[in-house]
Coordinates of C-alpha atoms and ligand atoms in Angstrom, one line a residue:
Chain A
X11 CA 0.0 0.0 0.0
X12 CA 1.4 3.4 -1.0
X13 CA 0.3 6.9 -0.3
X14 CA -0.8 9.4 -2.9
X15 CA 1.7 11.8 -1.4
X16 CA 5.3 11.1 -2.1
X17 CA 6.4 13.1 0.9
X18 CA 4.4 11.0 3.2
X19 CA 5.7 7.8 1.6
X20 CA 9.3 9.0 2.0
X21 CA 8.9 9.7 5.7
X22 CA 7.2 6.4 6.3
X23 CA 10.0 4.6 4.6
X24 CA 12.6 6.5 6.6
X25 CA 10.9 5.6 9.9
X26 CA 10.6 2.0 8.7
X27 CA 14.4 1.9 8.2
X28 CA 15.0 2.5 11.9
X29 CA 15.6 -0.4 14.3
X30 CA 12.5 -2.1 15.8
X31 CA 10.0 0.2 13.9
X32 CA 7.6 -1.6 11.7
X33 CA 5.4 -0.1 8.9
X34 CA 2.4 0.4 11.1
X35 CA 4.4 2.3 13.8
X36 CA 6.1 4.3 11.0
X37 CA 2.7 5.3 9.6
X38 CA 1.4 6.3 13.1
X39 CA 4.5 8.5 13.7
X40 CA 4.3 10.1 10.3
X41 CA 0.6 11.1 10.7
X42 CA 1.3 12.3 14.2
X43 CA 4.1 14.6 12.9
X44 CA 1.8 15.8 10.1
X45 CA -0.8 16.9 12.6
X46 CA 1.7 18.9 14.8
X47 CA 2.3 22.6 14.5
X48 CA 5.1 23.7 12.2
X49 CA 7.4 24.6 15.2
X50 CA 7.3 21.1 16.6
X51 CA 8.4 19.7 13.2
X52 CA 11.1 22.3 12.8
X53 CA 12.4 21.4 16.3
X54 CA 12.7 17.8 15.1
X55 CA 14.5 18.6 11.9
X56 CA 17.0 21.0 13.5
X57 CA 17.6 18.6 16.4
X58 CA 18.5 15.9 13.8
X59 CA 20.8 18.3 12.0
X60 CA 22.5 19.2 15.3
X61 CA 22.9 15.6 16.2
X62 CA 24.9 15.0 13.1
X63 CA 26.8 18.3 13.1
X64 CA 27.8 18.5 16.8
X65 CA 28.1 14.9 18.0
X66 CA 31.4 13.1 17.4
X67 CA 33.6 10.5 19.0
X68 CA 35.8 11.5 21.9
X69 CA 39.4 11.0 20.5
X70 CA 40.4 9.3 23.9
X71 CA 37.6 7.1 24.9
X72 CA 35.4 7.0 21.7
X73 CA 32.2 7.7 23.6
X74 CA 29.9 10.2 21.8
X75 CA 30.6 13.8 22.8
X76 CA 30.2 17.4 21.6
X77 CA 33.5 18.5 22.9
X78 CA 36.7 16.6 22.3
X79 CA 38.0 15.2 24.7
X80 CA 34.8 14.5 26.4
X81 CA 33.7 15.7 29.8
X82 CA 34.6 12.4 31.5
X83 CA 38.1 12.3 30.0
X84 CA 38.8 15.9 31.0
X85 CA 37.2 15.8 34.4
X86 CA 39.7 16.5 37.3
X87 CA 37.6 14.4 39.6
X88 CA 38.0 11.2 37.5
X89 CA 40.6 8.6 38.4
X90 CA 42.9 8.4 35.4
X91 CA 44.6 5.1 36.5
X92 CA 41.5 3.0 35.7
X93 CA 39.9 2.3 32.4
X94 CA 36.6 0.5 32.1
X95 CA 36.2 -1.1 28.6
X96 CA 32.6 -1.4 27.3
X97 CA 31.0 -2.4 24.0
X98 CA 28.9 0.7 23.3
X99 CA 28.0 4.2 24.6
X100 CA 24.8 2.9 26.3
X101 CA 27.0 0.8 28.6
X102 CA 28.8 4.0 29.7
X103 CA 25.4 5.5 30.6
X104 CA 24.4 2.4 32.5
X105 CA 27.6 2.3 34.6
X106 CA 27.5 6.1 35.1
X107 CA 24.0 5.8 36.5
X108 CA 25.4 3.7 39.4
X109 CA 27.4 6.7 40.5
X110 CA 30.0 4.3 41.9
X111 CA 32.6 4.3 39.2
X112 CA 35.1 7.2 39.2
X113 CA 37.6 6.0 36.5
X114 CA 37.7 6.5 32.7
X115 CA 36.0 4.5 29.9
X116 CA 36.9 3.1 26.6
X117 CA 34.2 2.3 24.1
X118 CA 35.0 -0.5 21.6
X119 CA 31.9 0.0 19.4
X120 CA 31.1 -3.7 19.2
X121 CA 32.6 -7.1 20.0
X122 CA 34.5 -9.7 17.9
X123 CA 32.0 -11.4 15.6
X124 CA 33.1 -13.4 12.6
X125 CA 29.5 -13.9 11.4
X126 CA 29.1 -10.1 11.1
X127 CA 32.6 -9.7 9.7
X128 CA 33.9 -7.9 12.8
X129 CA 37.5 -8.5 13.7
X130 CA 39.9 -6.7 16.0
X131 CA 40.6 -4.0 13.4
X132 CA 36.9 -3.0 13.3
X133 CA 36.9 -2.3 17.0
X134 CA 38.7 0.5 18.9
X135 CA 41.3 -1.9 20.2
X136 CA 44.4 -0.3 18.7
X137 CA 43.2 2.9 20.3
X138 CA 42.8 1.2 23.6
X139 CA 46.3 -0.1 23.5
X140 CA 47.6 3.3 22.6
X141 CA 46.1 4.7 25.8
X142 CA 47.8 2.1 28.1
X143 CA 50.7 4.3 29.3
X144 CA 52.3 4.1 32.8
X145 CA 49.5 6.1 34.4
X146 CA 47.0 3.2 33.7
X147 CA 47.1 0.7 36.6
X148 CA 43.9 -1.3 36.0
X149 CA 41.7 -2.3 33.1
X150 CA 38.1 -3.4 33.9
X151 CA 36.5 -5.5 31.2
X152 CA 32.7 -4.9 31.2
X153 CA 31.5 -6.5 28.0
X154 CA 28.2 -8.1 27.4
X155 CA 27.6 -11.6 29.0
X156 CA 27.2 -13.5 25.7
X157 CA 29.5 -15.6 23.5
X158 CA 30.9 -12.6 21.5
X159 CA 31.5 -10.5 24.7
X160 CA 33.2 -13.5 26.3
X161 CA 35.6 -14.1 23.4
X162 CA 36.4 -10.4 23.2
X163 CA 37.1 -10.4 27.0
X164 CA 39.6 -13.2 26.5
X165 CA 41.2 -11.5 23.6
X166 CA 41.7 -8.2 25.5
X167 CA 42.9 -10.1 28.6
X168 CA 45.7 -11.8 26.5
X169 CA 46.9 -8.4 25.3
X170 CA 46.8 -6.6 28.6
X171 CA 48.6 -9.6 30.4
X172 CA 51.4 -9.2 27.9
X173 CA 51.6 -5.5 28.8
X174 CA 51.6 -6.5 32.5
X175 CA 48.6 -4.4 33.4
X176 CA 46.2 -5.6 36.1
X177 CA 43.1 -6.7 34.4
X178 CA 39.7 -7.5 36.0
X179 CA 36.3 -8.3 34.7
X180 CA 32.9 -7.5 36.2
X181 CA 31.2 -10.3 38.2
X182 CA 28.2 -12.1 36.7
X183 CA 25.9 -12.5 39.6
X184 CA 22.8 -11.8 41.5
X185 CA 21.4 -8.3 41.0
X186 CA 21.4 -6.4 44.2
X187 CA 18.1 -5.8 45.8
X188 CA 16.6 -9.1 44.4
X189 CA 16.0 -12.0 46.7
X190 CA 18.3 -15.0 46.3
X191 CA 15.4 -17.3 46.1
X192 CA 14.0 -15.3 43.2
X193 CA 17.2 -15.3 41.1
X194 CA 17.1 -17.4 38.0
X195 CA 18.9 -20.6 38.6
X196 CA 21.3 -20.1 35.7
X197 CA 22.4 -16.7 37.2
X198 CA 22.6 -18.3 40.7
X199 CA 24.7 -21.2 39.3
X200 CA 27.2 -18.7 37.7
X201 CA 27.3 -16.6 40.8
X202 CA 28.3 -19.7 42.8
X203 CA 31.0 -20.4 40.3
X204 CA 32.3 -16.9 40.5
X205 CA 32.3 -16.8 44.4
X206 CA 35.2 -14.9 46.1
X207 CA 37.1 -15.5 49.2
X208 CA 36.4 -13.3 52.2
Chain B
X211 CA 1.9 -29.7 37.8
X212 CA -1.6 -29.5 36.3
X213 CA -3.0 -27.5 33.5
X214 CA -6.4 -26.2 34.6
X215 CA -7.5 -24.3 31.5
X216 CA -6.2 -23.5 28.1
X217 CA -7.1 -20.9 25.5
X218 CA -5.9 -21.4 21.9
X219 CA -6.1 -18.8 19.1
X220 CA -5.4 -19.5 15.5
X221 CA -3.2 -22.5 16.1
X222 CA -3.5 -24.8 13.1
X223 CA -7.3 -25.4 12.6
X224 CA -8.2 -24.1 16.1
X225 CA -9.6 -20.6 15.7
X226 CA -10.7 -20.0 19.2
X227 CA -10.8 -22.9 21.6
X228 CA -11.1 -22.6 25.3
X229 CA -11.5 -25.5 27.7
X230 CA -10.7 -26.7 31.2
X231 CA -9.2 -30.1 32.0
X232 CA -9.5 -32.9 34.5
X233 CA -6.7 -32.8 37.0
X234 CA -6.1 -36.4 36.3
X235 CA -7.0 -38.1 33.0
X236 CA -8.0 -36.3 29.8
X237 CA -9.0 -38.3 26.7
X238 CA -9.1 -36.3 23.5
X239 CA -11.0 -38.1 20.7
X240 CA -11.6 -37.2 17.1
X241 CA -10.9 -38.2 13.5
X242 CA -7.5 -37.7 11.9
X243 CA -7.0 -34.0 11.1
X244 CA -9.8 -33.0 13.5
X245 CA -7.3 -31.1 15.7
X246 CA -6.7 -33.5 18.6
X247 CA -3.0 -33.3 18.6
X248 CA -3.1 -29.5 18.4
X249 CA -4.4 -29.4 21.9
X250 CA -1.3 -31.3 23.0
X251 CA 0.8 -29.0 20.9
X252 CA -0.7 -26.0 22.7
X253 CA 0.2 -27.5 26.1
X254 CA 3.7 -28.1 24.7
X255 CA 4.0 -24.5 23.5
X256 CA 2.9 -23.3 27.0
X257 CA 5.5 -25.5 28.6
X258 CA 8.5 -25.5 26.2
X259 CA 7.7 -22.4 24.1
X260 CA 7.4 -24.7 21.1
X261 CA 5.5 -27.6 19.7
X262 CA 6.9 -31.1 20.2
X263 CA 6.4 -31.7 16.5
X264 CA 9.1 -30.2 14.1
X265 CA 6.6 -27.9 12.3
X266 CA 8.0 -24.3 12.2
X267 CA 6.1 -21.7 14.1
X268 CA 5.1 -19.8 10.9
X269 CA 3.3 -22.9 9.7
X270 CA 1.5 -23.4 13.0
X271 CA -0.5 -20.2 12.4
X272 CA -3.9 -20.7 11.1
X273 CA -3.7 -19.9 7.4
X274 CA -6.4 -17.2 7.6
X275 CA -4.6 -15.4 10.4
X276 CA -1.3 -13.7 11.1
X277 CA -0.7 -14.7 14.7
X278 CA -1.2 -17.6 17.0
X279 CA -1.5 -17.5 20.8
X280 CA -1.8 -19.9 23.6
X281 CA -2.7 -19.0 27.1
X282 CA -2.6 -21.7 29.8
X283 CA -3.4 -21.6 33.5
X284 CA -1.9 -24.2 35.7
X285 CA -1.3 -25.2 39.3
X286 CA 1.8 -26.6 40.9
X287 CA 1.7 -29.7 43.1
X288 CA 1.6 -27.4 46.1
X289 CA -1.4 -25.5 44.6
X290 CA 0.6 -22.4 43.6
X291 CA -1.1 -20.9 40.5
X292 CA 0.9 -20.4 37.4
X293 CA -0.1 -18.8 34.1
X294 CA 1.7 -18.4 30.8
X295 CA 1.0 -16.8 27.4
X296 CA 3.0 -17.6 24.3
X297 CA 2.2 -15.9 21.0
X298 CA 3.9 -15.8 17.6
X299 CA 3.2 -13.4 14.7
X300 CA 4.2 -14.2 11.1
X301 CA 7.6 -12.7 10.4
X302 CA 8.0 -11.6 14.0
X303 CA 9.4 -12.8 17.3
X304 CA 7.8 -15.0 19.9
X305 CA 6.2 -13.1 22.8
X306 CA 6.3 -14.9 26.1
X307 CA 4.9 -13.8 29.4
X308 CA 4.2 -15.7 32.5
X309 CA 3.6 -15.4 36.3
X310 CA 7.4 -14.7 36.4
X311 CA 7.2 -11.6 34.2
X312 CA 6.8 -10.2 30.7
X313 CA 9.0 -10.1 27.7
X314 CA 10.6 -13.5 28.6
X315 CA 12.8 -15.7 26.5
X316 CA 12.1 -19.4 26.1
X317 CA 14.7 -20.3 28.8
X318 CA 12.7 -18.4 31.4
X319 CA 9.7 -20.7 31.0
X320 CA 11.3 -24.0 30.1
X321 CA 11.1 -26.3 33.2
X322 CA 8.5 -24.2 35.0
X323 CA 5.7 -26.4 33.8
X324 CA 7.5 -29.8 33.2
X325 CA 6.1 -32.0 30.5
X326 CA 6.8 -35.4 29.0
X327 CA 5.6 -36.1 25.5
X328 CA 5.2 -39.6 24.0
X329 CA 4.5 -39.3 20.3
X330 CA 5.1 -41.7 17.4
X331 CA 7.3 -38.9 16.1
X332 CA 9.9 -39.8 18.8
X333 CA 10.4 -43.3 17.4
X334 CA 13.6 -42.0 15.9
X335 CA 15.2 -41.8 19.4
X336 CA 15.8 -45.6 19.3
X337 CA 16.5 -46.2 15.7
X338 CA 17.2 -42.8 14.1
X339 CA 20.4 -40.9 13.8
X340 CA 22.7 -39.7 16.7
X341 CA 21.1 -36.2 16.6
X342 CA 17.7 -37.7 17.4
X343 CA 19.2 -39.0 20.6
X344 CA 21.2 -35.8 21.4
X345 CA 17.9 -33.9 21.0
X346 CA 16.3 -36.2 23.6
X347 CA 19.2 -35.6 26.0
X348 CA 19.2 -31.8 25.4
X349 CA 15.4 -31.5 25.7
X350 CA 15.3 -33.3 29.0
X351 CA 18.3 -31.6 30.5
X352 CA 16.9 -28.2 29.4
X353 CA 13.8 -28.8 31.5
X354 CA 16.0 -29.8 34.5
X355 CA 18.5 -26.9 34.3
X356 CA 18.3 -23.3 32.9
X357 CA 22.1 -23.3 33.1
X358 CA 22.1 -26.2 30.6
X359 CA 19.8 -24.3 28.3
X360 CA 22.3 -21.3 28.4
X361 CA 25.3 -23.5 27.8
X362 CA 23.6 -25.3 24.9
X363 CA 22.7 -22.0 23.2
X364 CA 26.2 -20.7 23.7
X365 CA 27.7 -23.9 22.2
X366 CA 25.6 -23.6 19.1
X367 CA 26.5 -20.0 18.7
X368 CA 30.3 -20.6 19.2
X369 CA 30.2 -23.4 16.6
X370 CA 28.5 -21.1 14.1
X371 CA 31.1 -18.4 14.7
X372 CA 34.0 -20.8 14.6
X373 CA 32.7 -22.5 11.4
X374 CA 32.4 -19.0 9.8
X375 CA 36.1 -18.4 10.5
X376 CA 37.0 -21.8 9.1
X377 CA 34.9 -21.5 5.9
X378 CA 36.2 -18.0 5.1
X379 CA 39.7 -19.3 5.7
X380 CA 39.0 -22.1 3.2
X381 CA 37.4 -19.6 0.7
X382 CA 40.0 -16.8 0.9
X383 CA 43.1 -18.9 1.8
X384 CA 43.8 -16.4 4.6
X385 CA 43.5 -17.5 8.2
X386 CA 43.8 -15.3 11.2
X387 CA 45.3 -17.9 13.5
X388 CA 45.0 -15.8 16.6
X389 CA 41.3 -15.5 16.0
X390 CA 40.9 -19.2 15.4
X391 CA 42.8 -20.0 18.6
X392 CA 40.5 -17.6 20.5
X393 CA 37.3 -19.2 19.2
X394 CA 38.8 -22.7 19.7
X395 CA 39.5 -22.0 23.4
X396 CA 36.0 -20.7 23.8
X397 CA 34.6 -23.7 22.0
X398 CA 36.6 -26.2 24.1
X399 CA 35.4 -24.6 27.3
X400 CA 31.8 -24.9 26.2
X401 CA 32.3 -28.4 24.8
X402 CA 33.8 -29.6 28.1
X403 CA 30.9 -28.1 30.1
X404 CA 28.3 -29.8 27.9
X405 CA 30.1 -33.1 27.7
X406 CA 30.6 -33.3 31.5
X407 CA 26.9 -32.5 32.1
X408 CA 25.7 -35.1 29.6
X409 CA 28.0 -37.8 31.1
X410 CA 26.7 -37.2 34.6
X411 CA 23.1 -37.1 33.4
X412 CA 23.3 -40.4 31.6
X413 CA 24.8 -42.0 34.7
X414 CA 22.0 -40.7 36.9
X415 CA 19.3 -41.5 34.3
X416 CA 20.4 -45.1 33.7
X417 CA 18.8 -46.7 36.8
X418 CA 15.5 -45.0 36.0
X419 CA 15.7 -46.4 32.5
X420 CA 16.5 -50.0 33.5
X421 CA 13.8 -50.0 36.2
X422 CA 11.3 -48.5 33.7
X423 CA 12.2 -51.0 31.0
X424 CA 11.8 -54.0 33.2
X425 CA 8.3 -52.7 34.1
X426 CA 7.4 -52.3 30.4
X427 CA 8.8 -55.7 29.4
X428 CA 7.9 -57.6 32.6
X429 CA 11.5 -57.9 33.7
X430 CA 12.6 -60.2 30.9
X431 CA 15.5 -58.3 29.3
X432 CA 18.4 -56.2 30.4
X433 CA 19.1 -52.8 28.8
X434 CA 21.8 -50.2 29.2
X435 CA 22.7 -46.7 28.3
X436 CA 26.1 -45.2 27.6
X437 CA 27.1 -41.7 26.6
X438 CA 29.5 -41.8 23.7
X439 CA 31.8 -38.8 23.3
X440 CA 32.6 -39.8 19.7
X441 CA 35.6 -37.5 19.2
X442 CA 37.4 -38.2 22.5
X443 CA 39.5 -41.3 23.2
X444 CA 37.0 -43.9 24.4
X445 CA 38.9 -45.6 27.2
X446 CA 39.9 -42.5 29.1
X447 CA 36.5 -41.0 30.0
X448 CA 33.4 -41.6 32.1
X449 CA 31.0 -39.6 34.2
X450 CA 33.7 -38.9 36.9
X451 CA 36.1 -37.4 34.4
X452 CA 36.6 -33.9 35.7
X453 CA 36.1 -30.8 33.5
X454 CA 39.8 -30.1 33.6
X455 CA 40.6 -33.4 32.2
X456 CA 38.0 -32.9 29.5
X457 CA 39.5 -29.5 28.6
X458 CA 42.9 -31.3 28.3
X459 CA 41.5 -34.0 26.1
X460 CA 39.7 -31.6 23.8
X461 CA 42.8 -29.5 23.5
X462 CA 44.7 -32.5 22.3
X463 CA 42.0 -33.3 19.7
X464 CA 41.8 -29.7 18.6
X465 CA 45.5 -29.7 17.8
X466 CA 45.2 -33.0 15.8
X467 CA 42.1 -31.8 13.9
X468 CA 43.3 -28.3 13.1
X469 CA 44.7 -28.8 9.6
X470 CA 41.8 -31.0 8.5
X471 CA 39.3 -28.5 9.9
X472 CA 40.9 -25.7 7.9
X473 CA 40.9 -27.9 4.8
X474 CA 37.3 -28.8 5.2
X475 CA 36.1 -25.5 6.5
X476 CA 34.2 -26.8 9.5
X477 CA 34.4 -28.0 13.1
X478 CA 35.3 -31.7 13.3
X479 CA 35.1 -32.4 17.1
X480 CA 33.0 -31.8 20.1
X481 CA 29.7 -32.9 21.7
X482 CA 27.7 -32.0 18.6
X483 CA 29.1 -35.2 17.2
X484 CA 28.2 -37.4 20.2
X485 CA 25.7 -40.3 20.5
X486 CA 23.8 -42.2 23.1
X487 CA 24.3 -45.9 23.0
X488 CA 21.1 -47.8 23.8
X489 CA 21.9 -51.4 24.5
X490 CA 19.7 -54.5 24.6
X491 CA 21.0 -58.0 25.5
X492 CA 22.5 -58.7 22.0
X493 CA 23.9 -55.3 21.0
X494 CA 22.9 -51.8 20.0
X495 CA 19.2 -51.3 19.9
X496 CA 19.4 -49.4 16.6
X497 CA 20.8 -52.4 14.8
X498 CA 19.4 -55.4 16.8
X499 CA 16.0 -54.4 18.4
X500 CA 12.8 -55.9 17.0
X501 CA 9.8 -53.7 16.2
X502 CA 8.3 -54.7 19.6
X503 CA 11.6 -53.9 21.4
X504 CA 11.8 -50.5 19.8
X505 CA 8.3 -49.7 21.1
X506 CA 9.1 -50.9 24.6
X507 CA 12.4 -49.0 24.6
X508 CA 10.6 -45.7 23.6
X509 CA 7.8 -46.2 26.2
X510 CA 10.5 -47.0 28.8
X511 CA 12.6 -44.0 28.0
X512 CA 9.6 -41.7 28.3
X513 CA 8.5 -43.2 31.5
X514 CA 12.1 -42.9 32.9
X515 CA 12.0 -39.3 31.7
X516 CA 8.8 -38.8 33.7
X517 CA 10.4 -40.3 36.9
X518 CA 13.7 -38.4 36.4
X519 CA 12.1 -35.1 35.8
X520 CA 9.8 -35.6 38.8
X521 CA 12.8 -36.4 41.0
X522 CA 14.8 -33.4 39.8
X523 CA 12.1 -30.8 39.9
X524 CA 10.1 -32.2 42.8
X525 CA 7.1 -31.5 40.6
X526 CA 5.0 -34.0 38.7
X527 CA 5.4 -33.6 35.0
X528 CA 2.4 -33.4 32.8
X529 CA 2.2 -36.4 30.4
X530 CA 1.1 -35.9 26.8
X531 CA 0.4 -39.2 25.0
X532 CA -0.2 -38.6 21.3
X533 CA -1.8 -41.4 19.4
X534 CA 0.0 -44.1 21.3
X535 CA -2.6 -46.8 20.8
X536 CA -2.6 -47.0 17.1
X537 CA 1.1 -46.4 16.6
X538 CA 2.6 -47.9 19.8
X539 CA 1.4 -50.8 21.8
X540 CA -1.6 -50.8 24.0
X541 CA -0.6 -53.6 26.3
X542 CA 2.9 -52.3 26.7
X543 CA 1.7 -48.8 27.4
X544 CA -1.0 -49.9 29.8
X545 CA 1.3 -50.9 32.7
X546 CA 3.1 -47.6 32.4
X547 CA 0.0 -45.6 32.2
X548 CA -1.4 -47.3 35.2
X549 CA 1.7 -46.4 37.2
X550 CA 1.7 -42.8 36.0
X551 CA -1.9 -42.4 37.0
X552 CA -1.2 -43.8 40.4
X553 CA 1.4 -41.1 41.0
X554 CA -1.5 -38.6 40.5
X555 CA 0.1 -36.9 37.5
X556 CA -2.1 -35.3 34.9
X557 CA -2.3 -37.2 31.6
X558 CA -3.5 -36.2 28.2
X559 CA -4.2 -39.0 25.6
X560 CA -5.3 -38.5 22.0
X561 CA -7.0 -41.4 20.1
X562 CA -9.3 -41.8 17.1
X563 CA -11.8 -43.8 19.2
X564 CA -12.2 -44.9 22.8
X565 CA -9.6 -47.6 22.9
X566 CA -9.6 -51.0 24.6
X567 CA -6.3 -50.0 26.2
X568 CA -8.0 -47.3 28.3
X569 CA -10.7 -49.6 29.6
X570 CA -10.3 -50.7 33.2
X571 CA -7.7 -48.0 33.8
X572 CA -9.9 -45.2 34.3
X573 CA -12.6 -46.2 36.7
X574 CA -11.2 -44.9 40.0
X575 CA -9.8 -41.6 38.7
X576 CA -11.3 -38.3 37.6
X577 CA -11.5 -38.1 33.9
X578 CA -12.7 -35.9 31.1
X579 CA -13.4 -36.8 27.5
X580 CA -13.1 -34.1 24.8
X581 CA -14.5 -34.7 21.4
X582 CA -12.7 -32.6 18.7
X583 CA -14.1 -31.9 15.3
X584 CA -12.8 -29.3 12.8
X585 CA -10.7 -27.5 15.3
X586 CA -13.6 -27.2 17.9
X587 CA -14.4 -29.0 21.0
X588 CA -17.9 -30.5 20.5
X589 CA -18.9 -31.5 23.9
X590 CA -17.7 -28.7 26.2
Ligands
LIG99 ZN1 36.4 10.7 26.3

């Protein structure tokens, strides 16, 4: 089914090309915008322009930023001796929300994945190694708990062990605030395996 | 565990079927193609997130519709209510929610409502190929342990990734050896985990099976089970082999296979090649069992599955018996059915007509007979 207006059709198609948006949702969004006052729509289009014009990678940590280096990398309050390695910018956001981590980050922009044709050169790994000067005392690997994240963790651990830098990984365990008896048994079984001495 | 009610939308020829069940015996009667088995499939979907038949989800959707859904209400042995909804839209993902939460994945519901299915479709376990037997092991272990489900999914994914490296090496002539080593290490860790768990499982399962077989065959014959790690040296391993030793053995094999793997562009060792040896007195069942023995073996395996799952989960599995009287053997099944009913488990049986085999069994228990015609229940 196509619309008589080519402009409508173009916007619907653009929305459809976004992740997890189907044609029905795309149509709903398009008609919603069409019914809004001009200012609202202008706000959208200029915000999208700004997004592309102003946002770039931080040349240190490769998180998205408007100023380079980013606010985290330049902050006097951050501990420059620790780097937490994550797969993508959303992970930085998640860890920042805890308010507990005071070190720096490094965003790889993915994980090793032969099926998607992603090898070490497609990730910001060289850039990570370049950052490992004498100031850096610990690398924390916080990659996703799946097959690709695990293999990438092993790959990075091999490199950092050759460089003689203390390397740790985040624990896979029971989320705080949830009852032990409610934890899914797979999580519980991994948490038992990863137990630590007191 | 007991299913109390089920609601089925657009699943095969069932447009909108809702019914409640007897807590004990449910007999589903109807002609071939009437939609009897679909009721069992719906219970399977509520329990395992998929049908016990190999039909893909897209073909389970009623041809006039774009989505099927199954909603089941159940009760644990301790009377705790449990509800689950599984739906699937053509071209989309499966949506699963249950008493545990929303937006669940299959592993979150597998094992919550344990089920044992005996269908003529499973005859391949005793005389089919090794992967028919591996599927039997994987399906049963998955209901026992969510950790096993995770490990099995990871193993599959790692093999896919590793094979992709090997095939592209074969195609392009270029191999990133560091990458291959990395994925090989990861594969070996996963392979050792799965192998160790399967060995231990078969050792635990074997007494259930021998006991069950002697019940089915009136104690005349001896049977045995043995997990065969086809790509590892036979003499060195058994169920007490530690994971570290398995890692070691797999490492040796990996080194030996390496060139051949690169030449062929595929993984040549690991638990995805293994088999389960089912032995009768004169040899391997696949080669030596008679028709009658095959039937007894299958009935016994499934009864052992019921007992094992019950012991592991401390929850009586629901039994789905699909068309056992015409395809399997009424007299052989009878003993087992009687025992199952005595445990108080909930049973579902489909048949084309009220069968001789059911007579006499059903007098002291609560039962309900459903007559299915053209995807509708006629007598509800
Ligand atoms: Zn930065």
